[in-house]
C-alpha positions as semicolon CSV with decimal commas, in nm:
position;residue;x (nm);y (nm);z (nm)
1;X;2,636;1,867;-2,457
2;X;2,354;1,619;-2,414
3;X;1,997;1,708;-2,338
4;X;1,857;1,506;-2,054
5;X;1,488;1,451;-2,014
6;X;1,322;1,310;-1,711
7;X;0,988;1,143;-1,701
8;X;0,813;1,036;-1,389
9;X;0,624;0,711;-1,374
10;X;0,251;0,734;-1,330
11;X;0,113;0,566;-1,020
12;X;-0,197;0,564;-0,808
13;X;-0,280;0,562;-0,444
14;X;-0,537;0,635;-0,178
15;X;-0,560;0,925;0,066
16;X;-0,748;0,850;0,387
17;X;-0,834;1,161;0,585
18;X;-0,929;1,003;0,916
19;X;-1,026;1,319;1,100
20;X;-1,030;1,687;1,015
21;X;-1,221;1,979;1,164
22;X;-1,479;2,119;0,921
23;X;-1,279;2,440;0,880
24;X;-0,985;2,242;0,734
25;X;-1,187;2,038;0,482
26;X;-1,178;2,289;0,193
27;X;-0,809;2,361;0,260
28;X;-0,728;1,990;0,239
29;X;-0,908;1,968;-0,097
30;X;-0,718;2,272;-0,221
31;X;-0,378;2,140;-0,105
32;X;-0,430;1,793;-0,254
33;X;-0,562;1,942;-0,579
34;X;-0,256;2,164;-0,597
35;X;-0,025;1,865;-0,575
36;X;-0,222;1,652;-0,822
37;X;-0,289;1,938;-1,063
38;X;-0,665;1,880;-1,076
39;X;-0,954;2,012;-0,865
40;X;-1,038;1,779;-0,578
41;X;-1,380;1,748;-0,414
42;X;-1,409;1,496;-0,132
43;X;-1,723;1,340;0,012
44;X;-1,692;1,431;0,379
45;X;-1,876;1,223;0,639
46;X;-1,884;1,276;1,015
47;X;-1,608;1,100;1,209
48;X;-1,776;0,928;1,503
49;X;-1,445;0,879;1,686
50;X;-1,409;1,255;1,743
51;X;-1,704;1,489;1,761
52;X;-1,693;1,780;1,519
53;X;-1,451;1,617;1,275
54;X;-1,498;1,463;0,931
55;X;-1,342;1,182;0,729
56;X;-1,298;1,121;0,357
57;X;-1,117;0,897;0,109
58;X;-0,970;0,979;-0,228
59;X;-0,833;0,740;-0,488
60;X;-0,582;0,937;-0,692
61;X;-0,356;0,900;-0,994
62;X;-0,041;1,103;-1,039
63;X;0,332;1,092;-1,087
64;X;0,556;0,888;-0,862
65;X;0,629;1,089;-0,550
66;X;0,281;1,242;-0,530
67;X;0,212;1,074;-0,196
68;X;0,522;1,239;-0,048
69;X;0,417;1,576;-0,187
70;X;0,065;1,540;-0,045
71;X;0,198;1,429;0,294
72;X;0,430;1,732;0,295
73;X;0,144;1,965;0,204
74;X;-0,076;1,832;0,486
75;X;0,171;1,765;0,767
76;X;0,166;1,989;1,067
77;X;-0,201;2,083;1,041
78;X;-0,349;2,081;1,390
79;X;-0,618;1,817;1,453
80;X;-0,566;1,646;1,116
81;X;-0,506;1,272;1,095
82;X;-0,439;1,103;0,763
83;X;-0,273;0,819;0,578
84;X;-0,171;0,807;0,215
85;X;-0,046;0,518;0,009
86;X;0,130;0,509;-0,325
87;X;0,159;0,196;-0,537
88;X;0,498;0,090;-0,670
89;X;0,580;0,128;-1,039
90;X;0,833;-0,046;-1,260
91;X;1,079;0,230;-1,164
92;X;0,984;0,313;-0,804
93;X;0,895;0,147;-0,477
94;X;0,561;0,212;-0,315
95;X;0,512;0,430;-0,009
96;X;0,294;0,470;0,294
97;X;0,266;0,786;0,504
98;X;0,073;0,823;0,828
99;X;0,026;1,145;1,020
100;X;-0,108;1,237;1,362
101;X;-0,061;1,569;1,543
102;X;0,099;1,390;1,839
103;X;0,343;1,168;1,646
104;X;0,406;1,362;1,326
105;X;0,481;1,182;1,000
106;X;0,560;0,814;0,960
107;X;0,702;0,703;0,626
108;X;0,764;0,352;0,501
109;X;0,876;0,214;0,168
110;X;0,643;-0,061;0,048
111;X;0,699;-0,344;-0,194
112;X;0,479;-0,478;-0,469
113;X;0,255;-0,665;-0,222
114;X;0,225;-0,375;0,022
115;X;0,479;-0,506;0,271
116;X;0,689;-0,249;0,456
117;X;1,051;-0,274;0,350
118;X;1,295;-0,164;0,619
119;X;1,639;-0,050;0,497
120;X;1,942;-0,223;0,643
121;X;2,085;0,093;0,801
122;X;1,764;0,156;0,995
123;X;1,768;-0,200;1,131
124;X;2,133;-0,163;1,230
125;X;2,056;0,165;1,408
126;X;1,771;-0,003;1,601
127;X;2,004;-0,282;1,713
128;X;2,271;-0,032;1,822
129;X;2,018;0,174;2,023
130;X;1,901;-0,144;2,195
131;X;2,258;-0,255;2,264
132;X;2,332;0,081;2,426
133;X;2,034;0,029;2,658
134;X;1,837;0,325;2,519
135;X;1,546;0,102;2,417
136;X;1,463;-0,255;2,322
137;X;1,480;-0,414;1,980
138;X;1,105;-0,484;1,994
139;X;1,022;-0,117;2,060
140;X;1,247;-0,006;1,774
141;X;1,103;-0,260;1,530
142;X;0,752;-0,145;1,625
143;X;0,855;0,212;1,537
144;X;1,006;0,098;1,205
145;X;0,676;-0,073;1,121
146;X;0,467;0,229;1,224
147;X;0,295;0,060;1,518
148;X;0,261;0,379;1,728
149;X;0,078;0,542;1,432
150;X;-0,134;0,232;1,375
151;X;-0,229;0,227;1,744
152;X;-0,328;0,594;1,742
153;X;-0,516;0,579;1,410
154;X;-0,701;0,251;1,472
155;X;-1,003;0,417;1,629
156;X;-1,025;0,665;1,342
157;X;-0,995;0,397;1,073
158;X;-1,332;0,253;1,155
159;X;-1,583;0,412;0,922
160;X;-1,935;0,510;1,017
161;X;-2,212;0,253;1,032
162;X;-2,247;0,071;0,703
163;X;-1,947;0,241;0,539
164;X;-1,655;0,030;0,414
165;X;-1,350;-0,010;0,633
166;X;-1,006;-0,056;0,479
167;X;-0,731;-0,206;0,691
168;X;-0,387;-0,080;0,594
169;X;-0,184;-0,275;0,843
170;X;-0,328;-0,624;0,863
171;X;-0,168;-0,875;0,632
172;X;-0,277;-1,237;0,636
């Protein structure tokens, strides 16, 4: 019998809470802290795109898969919009998750330079759906790249006056 040990690669990422009602803010901190194993305190600022909501950013460090665990902990919360990224490691690909109440969760695997990597089977499925007349290839590729989520979150991505803005989807 052989003992098998597993170790998870350490990685880092960024959580962008684009909009959350004030009542959810402490619950978000608690949920994220529970996943990361450390207390989390975010600097909440008013979100001008939606009255009565707040935004915050958190750079985090944790084991590979932490972004998925955080996205799972936060998904389904009414009126919450967020994105979370996870950098790739020598053993894992990176990840990007986006969430809106209307669209749910979007997940993409990202490469070392942040590009979305679309698996072959998902591309084949998009082509088949288009061939059957259910949709178009362009619409399906937009979904695979997260365009509906980008479109919905764009207004919320803009920070308040004078605050930094980070663009997750524009690559030059």
